[in-house]
């Protein structure tokens, strides 16, 4: 999938107040540029080889745009990066979410018990895939990714009041 047509798509820039996110993007951009130059490739050549726009390559290398996972995969492959770019894939994925959401996910990953009561909505881990898809059309939260909390050993104790 080419990112040429996604230059103006919202949600792929990092919050200017997110110091960690800016640092991750700067590192990814710097590593990408160094690898590209090490193989003797100009930005325009890499853009054509990887199937992306030259403008996008410059934005990612400058740390101004969050690269999609597919972009990182192609960079790793085309620039013979020996794992340098793919090693940052997990951090780049976290940068996509605002600082507050990352903090909540970190806290949630450490919980031993979840309790929640809401008579009108089904929240969080109990959402069906269809309900989640509808919510994701309205926001960019990673609700389904939060299900990894169930894979922990020991798993959390869950309490829900659906009716009173």
Tab-separated table of C-alpha atoms in Angstrom:
chain	number	residue	atom	x	y	z
A	1	UNK	CA	0.000	0.000	0.000
A	2	UNK	CA	1.479	3.324	-1.032
A	3	UNK	CA	1.351	6.257	1.336
A	4	UNK	CA	1.426	8.894	-1.419
A	5	UNK	CA	-2.252	9.662	-0.973
A	6	UNK	CA	-2.081	9.801	2.830
A	7	UNK	CA	0.085	12.893	3.229
A	8	UNK	CA	-2.808	14.923	4.619
A	9	UNK	CA	-4.454	12.085	6.561
A	10	UNK	CA	-4.864	13.095	10.226
A	11	UNK	CA	-3.461	11.011	13.042
A	12	UNK	CA	0.023	10.344	11.663
A	13	UNK	CA	1.714	13.301	13.314
A	14	UNK	CA	2.947	13.170	16.891
A	15	UNK	CA	1.738	15.581	19.575
A	16	UNK	CA	4.332	18.386	19.916
A	17	UNK	CA	4.152	18.041	23.732
A	18	UNK	CA	5.002	14.327	23.612
A	19	UNK	CA	8.766	14.395	24.224
A	20	UNK	CA	9.163	10.607	24.186
A	21	UNK	CA	7.157	10.309	20.967
A	22	UNK	CA	9.204	13.035	19.294
A	23	UNK	CA	12.421	11.297	20.386
A	24	UNK	CA	11.258	7.959	18.962
A	25	UNK	CA	10.347	9.544	15.629
A	26	UNK	CA	13.632	11.454	15.485
A	27	UNK	CA	15.556	8.216	16.114
A	28	UNK	CA	13.601	6.249	13.519
A	29	UNK	CA	14.032	9.042	10.996
A	30	UNK	CA	17.750	9.359	11.665
A	31	UNK	CA	18.306	5.584	11.416
A	32	UNK	CA	16.303	5.412	8.178
A	33	UNK	CA	18.273	8.246	6.622
A	34	UNK	CA	21.627	6.822	7.738
A	35	UNK	CA	20.744	3.389	6.320
A	36	UNK	CA	19.517	4.930	3.070
A	37	UNK	CA	22.721	6.931	2.689
A	38	UNK	CA	24.850	3.899	3.656
A	39	UNK	CA	23.467	1.937	0.705
A	40	UNK	CA	24.055	4.949	-1.573
A	41	UNK	CA	20.406	5.694	-2.229
A	42	UNK	CA	18.869	9.157	-2.607
A	43	UNK	CA	15.487	9.835	-0.989
A	44	UNK	CA	13.848	9.977	-4.423
A	45	UNK	CA	15.344	6.591	-5.351
A	46	UNK	CA	14.179	5.010	-2.114
A	47	UNK	CA	10.699	6.463	-2.588
A	48	UNK	CA	10.418	4.858	-6.019
A	49	UNK	CA	11.935	1.540	-4.872
A	50	UNK	CA	9.639	1.280	-1.850
A	51	UNK	CA	6.534	2.680	-3.572
A	52	UNK	CA	6.125	5.828	-1.460
A	53	UNK	CA	6.201	9.533	-2.190
A	54	UNK	CA	9.475	11.427	-1.838
A	55	UNK	CA	7.750	14.005	0.379
A	56	UNK	CA	6.687	11.247	2.785
A	57	UNK	CA	10.235	9.867	2.945
A	58	UNK	CA	11.552	13.324	3.858
A	59	UNK	CA	8.859	13.807	6.535
A	60	UNK	CA	9.594	10.446	8.165
A	61	UNK	CA	13.359	11.006	8.056
A	62	UNK	CA	12.853	14.428	9.646
A	63	UNK	CA	10.759	12.886	12.450
A	64	UNK	CA	7.676	14.856	11.428
A	65	UNK	CA	5.439	11.902	10.564
A	66	UNK	CA	4.713	8.557	12.199
A	67	UNK	CA	5.606	5.784	9.738
A	68	UNK	CA	3.148	2.947	9.229
A	69	UNK	CA	4.353	-0.594	10.009
A	70	UNK	CA	4.419	-1.400	6.269
A	71	UNK	CA	6.779	1.509	5.667
A	72	UNK	CA	9.142	0.250	8.369
A	73	UNK	CA	9.028	-3.275	6.906
A	74	UNK	CA	9.903	-1.995	3.436
A	75	UNK	CA	12.649	0.226	4.850
A	76	UNK	CA	14.143	-2.717	6.707
A	77	UNK	CA	14.100	-4.834	3.551
A	78	UNK	CA	15.139	-2.281	0.918
A	79	UNK	CA	17.839	-0.628	3.051
A	80	UNK	CA	19.320	-3.892	4.357
A	81	UNK	CA	19.048	-2.485	7.891
A	82	UNK	CA	19.992	-5.699	9.756
A	83	UNK	CA	17.144	-5.233	12.250
A	84	UNK	CA	17.918	-1.592	13.149
A	85	UNK	CA	14.632	-0.270	11.803
A	86	UNK	CA	12.395	-3.186	12.722
A	87	UNK	CA	13.719	-3.042	16.294
A	88	UNK	CA	11.906	0.272	16.703
A	89	UNK	CA	8.582	-0.968	15.311
A	90	UNK	CA	6.989	-1.514	18.738
A	91	UNK	CA	7.936	1.968	19.979
A	92	UNK	CA	6.632	3.531	16.753
A	93	UNK	CA	3.339	1.684	17.237
A	94	UNK	CA	3.014	3.144	20.755
A	95	UNK	CA	3.778	6.677	19.521
A	96	UNK	CA	0.598	6.513	17.444
A	97	UNK	CA	-1.447	6.794	20.649
A	98	UNK	CA	-1.552	9.947	22.789
A	99	UNK	CA	0.470	10.108	26.012
A	100	UNK	CA	-2.625	9.744	28.195
A	101	UNK	CA	-3.730	6.596	26.380
A	102	UNK	CA	-0.248	5.058	26.713
A	103	UNK	CA	-0.240	5.841	30.448
A	104	UNK	CA	-3.663	4.234	30.872
A	105	UNK	CA	-2.578	1.124	28.964
A	106	UNK	CA	0.543	0.820	31.140
A	107	UNK	CA	-1.529	1.069	34.321
A	108	UNK	CA	-4.124	-1.338	32.978
A	109	UNK	CA	-1.418	-3.892	32.146
A	110	UNK	CA	-0.417	-3.945	35.822
A	111	UNK	CA	-3.871	-4.334	37.356
A	112	UNK	CA	-4.859	-7.466	39.217
A	113	UNK	CA	-8.607	-6.775	39.312
A	114	UNK	CA	-11.002	-4.841	37.100
A	115	UNK	CA	-14.371	-3.554	38.299
A	116	UNK	CA	-16.748	-1.482	36.242
A	117	UNK	CA	-20.416	-0.513	36.311
A	118	UNK	CA	-22.153	1.397	33.557
A	119	UNK	CA	-25.821	0.763	32.792
A	120	UNK	CA	-25.746	2.163	29.253
A	121	UNK	CA	-22.510	1.130	27.512
A	122	UNK	CA	-20.343	-1.946	27.129
A	123	UNK	CA	-16.786	-0.734	27.622
A	124	UNK	CA	-13.284	-2.048	27.152
A	125	UNK	CA	-12.573	-5.734	27.246
A	126	UNK	CA	-16.183	-6.941	26.899
A	127	UNK	CA	-16.755	-5.296	23.532
A	128	UNK	CA	-17.694	-7.500	20.614
A	129	UNK	CA	-15.603	-7.073	17.471
A	130	UNK	CA	-18.562	-5.401	15.699
A	131	UNK	CA	-19.082	-2.876	18.514
A	132	UNK	CA	-15.358	-2.211	18.585
A	133	UNK	CA	-15.242	-1.610	14.815
A	134	UNK	CA	-18.031	0.950	15.193
A	135	UNK	CA	-16.142	2.719	17.973
A	136	UNK	CA	-12.896	2.713	16.034
A	137	UNK	CA	-14.603	4.551	13.208
A	138	UNK	CA	-15.134	7.374	15.690
A	139	UNK	CA	-11.791	7.202	17.510
A	140	UNK	CA	-8.363	5.676	17.174
A	141	UNK	CA	-8.112	3.806	20.494
A	142	UNK	CA	-6.572	0.356	20.458
A	143	UNK	CA	-9.337	-1.443	22.311
A	144	UNK	CA	-8.784	-4.879	20.802
A	145	UNK	CA	-5.056	-4.731	21.537
A	146	UNK	CA	-5.932	-4.388	25.227
A	147	UNK	CA	-7.181	-7.973	25.262
A	148	UNK	CA	-3.604	-9.124	25.892
A	149	UNK	CA	-4.400	-8.556	29.562
A	150	UNK	CA	-6.249	-11.906	29.444
A	151	UNK	CA	-3.092	-13.766	28.372
A	152	UNK	CA	-1.203	-12.941	31.572
A	153	UNK	CA	-0.581	-15.574	34.188
A	154	UNK	CA	-2.214	-15.141	36.587
A	155	UNK	CA	-5.025	-13.456	34.706
A	156	UNK	CA	-6.936	-10.568	36.278
A	157	UNK	CA	-10.092	-11.053	38.311
A	158	UNK	CA	-12.982	-9.441	36.464
A	159	UNK	CA	-16.241	-8.146	38.002
A	160	UNK	CA	-19.091	-6.646	36.002
A	161	UNK	CA	-22.569	-5.508	36.986
A	162	UNK	CA	-24.755	-5.581	33.909
A	163	UNK	CA	-28.130	-5.189	35.659
A	164	UNK	CA	-29.188	-4.119	39.095
